Coordinates of C-alpha atoms and ligand atoms in Angstrom, one line a residue:
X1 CA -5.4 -12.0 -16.0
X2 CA -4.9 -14.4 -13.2
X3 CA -1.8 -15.2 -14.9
X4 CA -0.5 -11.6 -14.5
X5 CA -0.8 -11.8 -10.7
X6 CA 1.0 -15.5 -10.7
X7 CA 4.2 -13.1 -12.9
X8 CA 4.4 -10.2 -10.2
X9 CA 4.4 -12.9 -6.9
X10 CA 7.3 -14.8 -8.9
X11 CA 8.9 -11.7 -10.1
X12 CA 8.5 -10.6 -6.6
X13 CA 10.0 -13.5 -5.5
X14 CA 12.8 -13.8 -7.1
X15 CA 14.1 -10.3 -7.6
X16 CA 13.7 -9.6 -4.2
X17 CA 10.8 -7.4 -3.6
X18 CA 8.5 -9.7 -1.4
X19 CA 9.1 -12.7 0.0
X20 CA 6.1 -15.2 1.8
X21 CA 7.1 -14.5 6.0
X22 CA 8.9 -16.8 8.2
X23 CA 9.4 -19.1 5.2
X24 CA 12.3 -20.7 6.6
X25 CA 9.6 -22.4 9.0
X26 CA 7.0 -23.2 6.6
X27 CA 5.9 -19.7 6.6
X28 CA 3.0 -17.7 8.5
X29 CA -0.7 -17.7 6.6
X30 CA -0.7 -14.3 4.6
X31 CA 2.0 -12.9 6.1
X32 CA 4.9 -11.6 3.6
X33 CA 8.1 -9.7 4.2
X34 CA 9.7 -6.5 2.0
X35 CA 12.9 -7.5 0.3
X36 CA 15.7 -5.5 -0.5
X37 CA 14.0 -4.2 -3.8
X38 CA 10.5 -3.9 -2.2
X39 CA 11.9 -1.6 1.1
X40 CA 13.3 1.0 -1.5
X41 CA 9.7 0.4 -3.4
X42 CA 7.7 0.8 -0.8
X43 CA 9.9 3.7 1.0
X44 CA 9.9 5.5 -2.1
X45 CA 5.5 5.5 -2.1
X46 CA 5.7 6.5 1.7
X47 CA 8.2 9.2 1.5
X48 CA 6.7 10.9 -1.6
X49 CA 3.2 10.4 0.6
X50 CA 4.8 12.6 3.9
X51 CA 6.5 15.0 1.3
X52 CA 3.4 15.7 -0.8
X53 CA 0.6 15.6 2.2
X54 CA 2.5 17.0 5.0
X55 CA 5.4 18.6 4.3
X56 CA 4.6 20.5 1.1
X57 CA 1.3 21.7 2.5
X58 CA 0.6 24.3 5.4
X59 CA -2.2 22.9 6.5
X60 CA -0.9 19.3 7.5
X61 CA 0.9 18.1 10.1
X62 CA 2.6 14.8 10.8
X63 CA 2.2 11.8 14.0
X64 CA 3.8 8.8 14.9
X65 CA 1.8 7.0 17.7
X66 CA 1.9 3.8 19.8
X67 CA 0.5 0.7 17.9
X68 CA -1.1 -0.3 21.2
X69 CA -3.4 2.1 22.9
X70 CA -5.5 2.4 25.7
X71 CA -8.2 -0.3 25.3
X72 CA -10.7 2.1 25.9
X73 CA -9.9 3.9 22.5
X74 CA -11.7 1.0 20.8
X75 CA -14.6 1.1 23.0
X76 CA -15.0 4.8 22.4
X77 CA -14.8 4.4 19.0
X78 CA -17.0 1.6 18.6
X79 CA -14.3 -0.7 17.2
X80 CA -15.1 -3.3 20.1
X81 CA -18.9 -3.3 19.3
X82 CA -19.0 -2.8 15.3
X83 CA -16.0 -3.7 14.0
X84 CA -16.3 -7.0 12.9
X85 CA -17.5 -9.2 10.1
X86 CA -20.1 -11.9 10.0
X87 CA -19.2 -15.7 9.9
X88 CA -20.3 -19.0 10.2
X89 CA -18.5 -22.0 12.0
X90 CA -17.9 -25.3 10.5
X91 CA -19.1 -27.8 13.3
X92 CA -16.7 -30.5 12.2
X93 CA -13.5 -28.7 12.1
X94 CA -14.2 -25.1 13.3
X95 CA -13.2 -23.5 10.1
X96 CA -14.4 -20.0 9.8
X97 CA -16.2 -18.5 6.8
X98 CA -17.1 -14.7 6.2
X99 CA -20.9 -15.1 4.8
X100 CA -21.8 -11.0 3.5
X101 CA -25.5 -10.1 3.8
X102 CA -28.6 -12.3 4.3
X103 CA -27.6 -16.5 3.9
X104 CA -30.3 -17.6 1.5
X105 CA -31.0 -21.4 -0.1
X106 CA -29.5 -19.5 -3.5
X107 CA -26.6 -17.0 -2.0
X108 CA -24.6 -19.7 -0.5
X109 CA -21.4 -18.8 -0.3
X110 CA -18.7 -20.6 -3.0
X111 CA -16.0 -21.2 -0.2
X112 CA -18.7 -23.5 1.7
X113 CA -19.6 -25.4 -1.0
X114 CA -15.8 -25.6 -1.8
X115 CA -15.0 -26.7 1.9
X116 CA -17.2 -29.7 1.8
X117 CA -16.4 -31.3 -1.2
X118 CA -12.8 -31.0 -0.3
X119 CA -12.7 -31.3 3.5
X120 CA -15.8 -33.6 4.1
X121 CA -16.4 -35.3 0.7
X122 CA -19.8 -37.1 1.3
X123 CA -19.5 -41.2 1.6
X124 CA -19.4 -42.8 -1.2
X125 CA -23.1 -43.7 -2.4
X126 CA -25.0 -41.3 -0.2
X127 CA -25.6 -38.1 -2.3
X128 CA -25.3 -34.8 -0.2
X129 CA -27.7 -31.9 -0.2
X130 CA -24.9 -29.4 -1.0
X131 CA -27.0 -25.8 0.1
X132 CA -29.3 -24.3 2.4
X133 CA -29.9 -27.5 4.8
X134 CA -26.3 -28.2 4.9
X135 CA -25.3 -24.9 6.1
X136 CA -28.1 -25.2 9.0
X137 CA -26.7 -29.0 9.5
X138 CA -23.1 -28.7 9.6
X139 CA -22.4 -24.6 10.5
X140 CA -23.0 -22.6 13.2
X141 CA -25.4 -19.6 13.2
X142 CA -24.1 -16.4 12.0
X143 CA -22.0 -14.8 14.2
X144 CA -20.0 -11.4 14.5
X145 CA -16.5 -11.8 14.7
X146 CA -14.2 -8.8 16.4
X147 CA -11.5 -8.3 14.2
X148 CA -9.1 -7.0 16.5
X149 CA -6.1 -8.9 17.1
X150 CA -5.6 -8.7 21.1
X151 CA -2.9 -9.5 23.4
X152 CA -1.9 -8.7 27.5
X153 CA 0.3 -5.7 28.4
X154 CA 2.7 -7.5 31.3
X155 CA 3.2 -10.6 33.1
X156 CA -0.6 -11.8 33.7
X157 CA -2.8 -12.8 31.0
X158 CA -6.2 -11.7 32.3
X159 CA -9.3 -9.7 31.4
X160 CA -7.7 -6.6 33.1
X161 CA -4.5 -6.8 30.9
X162 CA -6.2 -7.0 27.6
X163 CA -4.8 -4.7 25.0
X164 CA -5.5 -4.3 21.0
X165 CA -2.9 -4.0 18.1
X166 CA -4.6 -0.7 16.5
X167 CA -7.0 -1.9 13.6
X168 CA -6.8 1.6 11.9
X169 CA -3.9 4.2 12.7
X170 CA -6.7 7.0 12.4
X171 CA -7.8 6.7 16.6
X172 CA -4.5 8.0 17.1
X173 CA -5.2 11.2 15.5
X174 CA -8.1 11.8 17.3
X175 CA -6.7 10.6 20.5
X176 CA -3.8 13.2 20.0
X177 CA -5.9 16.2 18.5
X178 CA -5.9 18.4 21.9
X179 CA -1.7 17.8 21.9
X180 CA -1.3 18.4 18.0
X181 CA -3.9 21.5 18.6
X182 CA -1.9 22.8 21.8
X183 CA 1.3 22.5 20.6
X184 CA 1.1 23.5 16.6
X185 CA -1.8 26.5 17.0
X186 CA -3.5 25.4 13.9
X187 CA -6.3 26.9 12.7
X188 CA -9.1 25.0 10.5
X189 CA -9.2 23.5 8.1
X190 CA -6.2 21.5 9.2
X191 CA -5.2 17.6 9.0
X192 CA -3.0 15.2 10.8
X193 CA -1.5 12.5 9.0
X194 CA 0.3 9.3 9.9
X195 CA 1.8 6.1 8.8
X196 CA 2.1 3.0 10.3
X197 CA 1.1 -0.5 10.7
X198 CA -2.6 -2.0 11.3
X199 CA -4.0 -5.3 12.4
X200 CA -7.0 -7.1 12.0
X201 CA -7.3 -11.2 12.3
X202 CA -9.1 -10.8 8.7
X203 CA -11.3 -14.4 8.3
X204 CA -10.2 -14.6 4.5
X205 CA -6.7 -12.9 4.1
X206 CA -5.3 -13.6 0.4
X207 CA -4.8 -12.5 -2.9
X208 CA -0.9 -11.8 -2.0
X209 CA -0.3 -8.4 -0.3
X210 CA -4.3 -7.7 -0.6
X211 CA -5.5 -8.8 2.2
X212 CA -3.3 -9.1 5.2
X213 CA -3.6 -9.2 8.9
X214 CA -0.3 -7.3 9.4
X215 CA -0.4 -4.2 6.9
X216 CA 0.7 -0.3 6.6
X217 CA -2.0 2.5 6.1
X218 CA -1.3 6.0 5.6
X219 CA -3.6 8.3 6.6
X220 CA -4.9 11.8 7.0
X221 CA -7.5 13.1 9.9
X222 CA -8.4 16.6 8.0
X223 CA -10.2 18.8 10.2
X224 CA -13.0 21.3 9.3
X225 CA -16.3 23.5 10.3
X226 CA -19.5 20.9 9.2
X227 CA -20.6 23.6 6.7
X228 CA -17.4 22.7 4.8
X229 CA -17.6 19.1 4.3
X230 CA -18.8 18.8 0.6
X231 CA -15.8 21.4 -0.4
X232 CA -13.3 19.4 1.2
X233 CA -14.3 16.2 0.2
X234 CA -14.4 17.2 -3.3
X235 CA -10.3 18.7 -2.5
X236 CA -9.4 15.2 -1.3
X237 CA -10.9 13.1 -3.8
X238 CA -9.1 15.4 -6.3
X239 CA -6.1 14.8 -4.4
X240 CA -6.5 11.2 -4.4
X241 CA -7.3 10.8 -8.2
X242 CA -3.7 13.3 -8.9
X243 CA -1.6 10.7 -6.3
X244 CA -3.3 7.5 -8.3
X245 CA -1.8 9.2 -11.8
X246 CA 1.9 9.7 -10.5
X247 CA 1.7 6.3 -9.3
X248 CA 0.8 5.4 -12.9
X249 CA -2.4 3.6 -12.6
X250 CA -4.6 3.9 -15.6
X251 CA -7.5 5.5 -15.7
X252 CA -9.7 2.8 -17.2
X253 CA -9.0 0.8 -13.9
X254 CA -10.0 3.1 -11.2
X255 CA -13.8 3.0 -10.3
X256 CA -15.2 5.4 -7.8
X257 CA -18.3 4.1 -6.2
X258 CA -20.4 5.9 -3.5
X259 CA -21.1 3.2 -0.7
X260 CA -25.0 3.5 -0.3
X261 CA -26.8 4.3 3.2
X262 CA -26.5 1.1 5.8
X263 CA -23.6 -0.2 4.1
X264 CA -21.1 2.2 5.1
X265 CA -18.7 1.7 8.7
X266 CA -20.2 2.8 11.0
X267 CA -18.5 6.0 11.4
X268 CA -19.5 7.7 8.1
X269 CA -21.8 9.8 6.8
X270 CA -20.4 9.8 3.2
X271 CA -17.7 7.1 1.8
X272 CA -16.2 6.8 -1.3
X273 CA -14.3 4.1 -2.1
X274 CA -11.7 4.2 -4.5
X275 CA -12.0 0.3 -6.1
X276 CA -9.5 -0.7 -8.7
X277 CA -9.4 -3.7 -11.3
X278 CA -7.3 -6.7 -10.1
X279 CA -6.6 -10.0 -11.9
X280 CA -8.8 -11.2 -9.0
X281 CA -11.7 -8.6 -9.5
X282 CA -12.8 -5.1 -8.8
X283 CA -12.0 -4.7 -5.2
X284 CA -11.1 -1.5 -2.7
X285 CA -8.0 0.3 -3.6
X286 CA -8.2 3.4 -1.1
X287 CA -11.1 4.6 0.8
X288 CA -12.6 8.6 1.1
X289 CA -15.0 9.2 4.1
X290 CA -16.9 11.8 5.5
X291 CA -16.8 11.0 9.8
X292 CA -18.6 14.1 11.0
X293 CA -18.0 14.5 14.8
X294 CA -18.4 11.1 15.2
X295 CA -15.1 10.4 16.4
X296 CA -13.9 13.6 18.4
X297 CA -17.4 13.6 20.3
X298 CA -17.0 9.8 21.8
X299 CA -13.9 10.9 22.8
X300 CA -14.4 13.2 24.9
X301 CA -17.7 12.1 26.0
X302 CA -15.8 8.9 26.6
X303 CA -12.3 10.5 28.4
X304 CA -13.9 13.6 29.9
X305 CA -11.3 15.8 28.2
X306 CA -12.8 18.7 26.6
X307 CA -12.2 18.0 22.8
X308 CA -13.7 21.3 21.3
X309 CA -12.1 24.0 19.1
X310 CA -12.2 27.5 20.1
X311 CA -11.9 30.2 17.0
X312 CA -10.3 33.1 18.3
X313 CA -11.9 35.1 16.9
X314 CA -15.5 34.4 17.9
X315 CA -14.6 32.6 21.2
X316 CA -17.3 29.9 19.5
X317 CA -16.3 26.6 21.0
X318 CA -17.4 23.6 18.6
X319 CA -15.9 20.1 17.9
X320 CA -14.7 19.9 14.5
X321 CA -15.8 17.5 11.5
X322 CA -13.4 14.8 9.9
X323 CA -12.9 14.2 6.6
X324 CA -10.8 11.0 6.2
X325 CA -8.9 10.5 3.6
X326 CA -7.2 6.9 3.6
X327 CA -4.3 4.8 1.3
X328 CA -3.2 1.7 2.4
X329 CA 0.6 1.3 1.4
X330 CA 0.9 -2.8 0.3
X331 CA -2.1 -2.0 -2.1
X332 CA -0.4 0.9 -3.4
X333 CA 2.7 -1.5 -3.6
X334 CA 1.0 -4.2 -5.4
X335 CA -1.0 -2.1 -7.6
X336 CA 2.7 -0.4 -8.8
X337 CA 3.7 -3.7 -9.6
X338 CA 0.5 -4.4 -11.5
X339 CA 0.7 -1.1 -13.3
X340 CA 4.3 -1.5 -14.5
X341 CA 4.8 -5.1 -15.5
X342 CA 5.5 -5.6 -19.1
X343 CA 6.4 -7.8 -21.6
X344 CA 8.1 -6.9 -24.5
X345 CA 9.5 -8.5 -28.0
X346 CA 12.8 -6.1 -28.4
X347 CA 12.4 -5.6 -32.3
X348 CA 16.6 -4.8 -32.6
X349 CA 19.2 -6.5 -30.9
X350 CA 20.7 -4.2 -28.5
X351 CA 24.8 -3.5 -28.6
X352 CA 26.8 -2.2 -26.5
X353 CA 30.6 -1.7 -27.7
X354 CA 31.5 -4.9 -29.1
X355 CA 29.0 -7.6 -27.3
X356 CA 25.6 -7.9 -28.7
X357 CA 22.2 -9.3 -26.5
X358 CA 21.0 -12.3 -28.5
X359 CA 17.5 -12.2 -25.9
X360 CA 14.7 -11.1 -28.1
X361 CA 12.3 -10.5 -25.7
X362 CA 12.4 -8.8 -22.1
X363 CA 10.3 -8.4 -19.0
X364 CA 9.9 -4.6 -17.9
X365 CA 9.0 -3.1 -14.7
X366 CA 8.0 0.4 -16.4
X367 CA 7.4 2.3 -12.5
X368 CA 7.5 6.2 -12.8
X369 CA 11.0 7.3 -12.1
X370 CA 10.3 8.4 -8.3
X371 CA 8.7 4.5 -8.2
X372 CA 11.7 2.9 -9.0
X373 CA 13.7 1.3 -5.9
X374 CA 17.1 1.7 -8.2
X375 CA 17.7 4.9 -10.2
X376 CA 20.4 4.2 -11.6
X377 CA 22.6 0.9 -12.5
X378 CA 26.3 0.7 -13.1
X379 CA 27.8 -1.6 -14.7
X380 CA 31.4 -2.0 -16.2
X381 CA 31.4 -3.6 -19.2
X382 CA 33.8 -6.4 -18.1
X383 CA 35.8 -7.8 -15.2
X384 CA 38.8 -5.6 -16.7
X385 CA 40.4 -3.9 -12.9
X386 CA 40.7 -0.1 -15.2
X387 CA 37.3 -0.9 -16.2
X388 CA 36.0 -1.7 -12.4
X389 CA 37.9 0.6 -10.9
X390 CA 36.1 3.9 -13.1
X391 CA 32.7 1.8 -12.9
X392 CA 33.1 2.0 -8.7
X393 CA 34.2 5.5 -8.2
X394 CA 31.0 6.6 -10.5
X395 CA 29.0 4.5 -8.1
X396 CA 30.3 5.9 -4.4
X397 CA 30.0 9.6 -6.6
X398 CA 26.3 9.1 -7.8
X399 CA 25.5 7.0 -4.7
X400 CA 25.4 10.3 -2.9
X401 CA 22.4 11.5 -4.7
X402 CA 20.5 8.6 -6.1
X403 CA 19.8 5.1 -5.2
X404 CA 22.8 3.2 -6.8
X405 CA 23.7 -0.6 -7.7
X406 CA 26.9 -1.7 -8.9
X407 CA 26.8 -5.0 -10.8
X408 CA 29.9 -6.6 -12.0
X409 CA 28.2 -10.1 -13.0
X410 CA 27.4 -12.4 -15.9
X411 CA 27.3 -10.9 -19.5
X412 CA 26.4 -7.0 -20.2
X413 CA 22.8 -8.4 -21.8
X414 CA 21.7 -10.9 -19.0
X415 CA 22.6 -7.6 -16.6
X416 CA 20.6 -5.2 -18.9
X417 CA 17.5 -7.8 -18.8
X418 CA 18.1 -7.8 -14.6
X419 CA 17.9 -3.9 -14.4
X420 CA 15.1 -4.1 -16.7
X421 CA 13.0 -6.3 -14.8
X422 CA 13.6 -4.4 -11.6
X423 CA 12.5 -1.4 -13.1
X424 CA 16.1 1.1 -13.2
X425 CA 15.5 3.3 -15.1
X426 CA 18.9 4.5 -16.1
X427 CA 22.1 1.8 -16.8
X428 CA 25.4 2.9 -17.2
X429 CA 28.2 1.2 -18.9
X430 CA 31.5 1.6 -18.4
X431 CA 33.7 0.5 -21.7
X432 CA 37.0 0.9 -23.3
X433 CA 36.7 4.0 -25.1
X434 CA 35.8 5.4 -21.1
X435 CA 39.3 4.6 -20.7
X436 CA 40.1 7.4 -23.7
X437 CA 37.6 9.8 -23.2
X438 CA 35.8 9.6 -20.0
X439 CA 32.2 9.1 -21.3
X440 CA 30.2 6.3 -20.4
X441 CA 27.0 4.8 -22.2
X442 CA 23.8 5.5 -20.9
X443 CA 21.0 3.5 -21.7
X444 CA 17.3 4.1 -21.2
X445 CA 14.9 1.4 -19.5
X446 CA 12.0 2.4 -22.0
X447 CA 13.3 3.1 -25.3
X448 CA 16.9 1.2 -24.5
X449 CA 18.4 4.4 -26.7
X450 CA 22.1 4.3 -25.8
X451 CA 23.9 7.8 -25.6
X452 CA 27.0 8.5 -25.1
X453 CA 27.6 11.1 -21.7
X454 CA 30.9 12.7 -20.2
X455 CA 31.4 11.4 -16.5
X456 CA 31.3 15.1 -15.0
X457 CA 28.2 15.8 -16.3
X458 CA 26.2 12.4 -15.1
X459 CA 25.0 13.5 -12.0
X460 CA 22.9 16.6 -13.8
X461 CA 21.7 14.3 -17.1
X462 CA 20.3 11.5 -14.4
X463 CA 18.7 14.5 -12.4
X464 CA 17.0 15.7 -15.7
X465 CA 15.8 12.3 -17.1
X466 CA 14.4 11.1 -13.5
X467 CA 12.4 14.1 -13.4
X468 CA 10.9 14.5 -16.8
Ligands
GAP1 N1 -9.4 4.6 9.0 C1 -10.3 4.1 8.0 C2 -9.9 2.7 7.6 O1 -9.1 2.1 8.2 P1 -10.4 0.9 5.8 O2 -11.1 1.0 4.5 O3 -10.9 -0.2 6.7 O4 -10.6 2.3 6.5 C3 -8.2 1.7 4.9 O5 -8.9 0.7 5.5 C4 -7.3 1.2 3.8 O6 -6.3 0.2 4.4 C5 -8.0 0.4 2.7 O7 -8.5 1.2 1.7 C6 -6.9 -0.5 2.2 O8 -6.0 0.2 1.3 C7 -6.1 -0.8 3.5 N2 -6.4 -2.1 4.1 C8 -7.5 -2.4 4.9 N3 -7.5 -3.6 5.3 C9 -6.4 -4.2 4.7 C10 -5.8 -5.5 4.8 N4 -6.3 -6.5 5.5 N5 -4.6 -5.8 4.1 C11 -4.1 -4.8 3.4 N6 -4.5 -3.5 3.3 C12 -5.7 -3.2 4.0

């Protein structure tokens, strides 16, 4: 299983979807940049996210706020108190471990066993107690650790200039509720949504695009009366199960576990998170909470601004409850990837008019349709000018609709075997007899049927097949 995530960082790689950042300069710990492929992958999951959750409902509407917000956000929201994780120092080079729950002589975390054996090996001869007297000898005490990244608004770096990249995009929502309220008229239930970037100066980033301290979120602040909570928690969890199938993760590897009393952030009353099977373990996909008033009542107790709701009806005034529903958008990249990578022994040599693809076996992105960052690929079937000349008028045509790539290089096989393992669903080939007739061949990523197709009536067959 490890192996699989070793394919999709290569494939990633070297197709273009994510690259390790700054790499030029030796790169920046766990920070990675969108290629080419992984922009149109990643656009695609953010634009289907705004169309389904904002604008094909009435209830939802859409924000894009400031990364950096008035410091005291964080301390109304508790984020500069409570939002940090526990660690431990090493005394003799100040590395930094996350230690989870109580430190016991048999819970020792593996990472500090791992870091001294490999950083401070003991001397030869003198055996060392590797466990619970070590980490009193050679760590510091448990400490919290804020995990918002900070830096100074202007030209002096001092207490009073001290601003925090936004940890969650979610504050804005609230900060931005009396504006959204004013200026839309909404009446409950009713959600704001947003999507954006985050930061946190995470103590153990890894596992690619997992863990970051740079990432995107998307999420939803859905506003309600407190009787209503269990109803429309049960709506967004439904929702959230429906998104997971069109993104095409299986069933089998979505777990949905109910975070127990004292273990939850300490905004929620009820959290579900939505935990999915990596090569690297079960571990938190998207998250589902229940944040009462919490949020909306230190707000205004906090900025003075009266927060409440008013039905119109009643003239009752009362600060709405939250239910957050939250996806963060490189999990939902790298769990695509996971999802759709394939290997597969191709039983029959594949032809296409006159050359024949010796390769018996073929890597496959299989993403959904909407997934895919090319629709549709177009290829001539050799370097002949008629040939190129047809092959790029289809592609400024099609281009207008769908997200097109003309490819011109290598053999038709080795450009088949590149479109497969970048997921395109259709290819197109333009031959000889397109000279005669004006068909073309079009060949499916999945089944790698080849059917012949008149050019005019392209644009409606690749409309029909991406939407089955
Ligand atoms: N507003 C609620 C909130 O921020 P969270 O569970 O801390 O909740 C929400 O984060 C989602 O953001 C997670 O479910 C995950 O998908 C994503 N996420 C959180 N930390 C991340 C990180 N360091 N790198 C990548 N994605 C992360």
């Amino acid at each position: 299983m490890e192996d699989l995530m070793q394919k999709i960082v290569s494939l990633a790689k070297r197709r273009g979807f994510i690259f390790p950042g700054s790499e030029i300069y030796g790169g920046l710990a766990n920070s990675f940049d969108y290629g080419p492929l992984g922009v149109e992958l990643k656009n695609n999951i953010k634009q289907e996210w705004w169309k389904r959750f904002v604008h094909q409902r009435t209830d939802v509407v859409g924000i894009d706020a400031a990364l950096l917000m008035n410091p005291k956000v964080w301390s109304a929201s508790g984020h500069i108190k409570n939002f940090s994780d526990p660690l431990v120092e090493c005394k003799k080079c100040h590395t930094r471990f996350r230690v989870e729950g109580e430190i016991s002589s048999k819970s020792l975390p593996k990472e500090i066993y791992d870091h001294i054996e490999t950083s401070h090996p003991p001397k030869e001869g003198i055996p060392t107690v590797l466990g619970f007297e070590s980490l009193k000898q050679d760590f510091t005490e448990k400490k919290a650790f804020n995990l918002m990244l900070k830096t100074y608004l202007g030209p002096a770096e001092g207490d009073a200039n001290v601003v925090y990249f936004r940890p969650e995009t979610a504050q804005a929502m609230f900060v931005d509720f009396k504006n959204v309220l004013d200026t839309s008229h909404r009446k409950l239930p009713f959600g704001i949504a947003q999507i954006g970037k985050a930061f946190r100066n995470e103590i153990t980033p890894g596992n690619f695009i997992f863990r970051m301290r740079e990432f995107e979120q998307m999420e939803i602040e859905y506003f309600i009366e407190e009787k209503d909570w269990e109803k429309y928690f049960d709506h967004w969890l439904e929702q959230m199960k429906q998104w997971l199938k069109d993104l095409g993760v299986s069933d089998t590897k979505l777990h949905y576990v109910d975070i127990p009393d004292g273990e939850r952030a300490h905004y929620s009353k009820r959290t579900v998170d939505i935990e999915y099977d990596y090569p690297f373990g079960q571990k938190e996909l998207y998250g589902l909470a229940y944040r009462g008033d919490f949020d909306l009542k230190n707000h205004m107790e906090a900025s003075g601004q009266d927060l409440r709701y008013q039905n119109l009806e009643t003239k009752e005034k009362f600060l709405p409850h939250v239910i957050e529903p939250t996806w963060g958008v490189d999990r939902s990249v790298l769990v695509a990837l996971l999802e759709a990578y394939a290997e597969e022994t191709v039983e029959q040599k594949e032809r296409t008019t006159g050359e024949e693809i010796e390769d018996t076996t073929r890597v496959v992105m299989k993403f959904p349709a909407w997934l895919a960052p090319v629709k549709v690929a177009v290829l001539p079937l050799s370097k002949k000018e008629n040939l190129m000349e047809i092959a790029k008028k289809i592609h400024a045509e099609l281009s207008r609709q769908f997200v097109v790539e003309y490819d011109e290089t290598q053999s038709i096989g080795k450009r088949y075997r590149r479109q497969d393992e970048i997921g395109t669903p259709i290819a197109l080939t333009v031959d000889f007899q397109t000279v005669q007739d004006n068909t073309v061949t079009l060949r499916d990523r999945d089944t790698m049927k080849q059917t012949r197709i008149a050019i005019d009536k392209l644009a409606d067959v690749i409309q029909e097949k991406l939407h089955d």
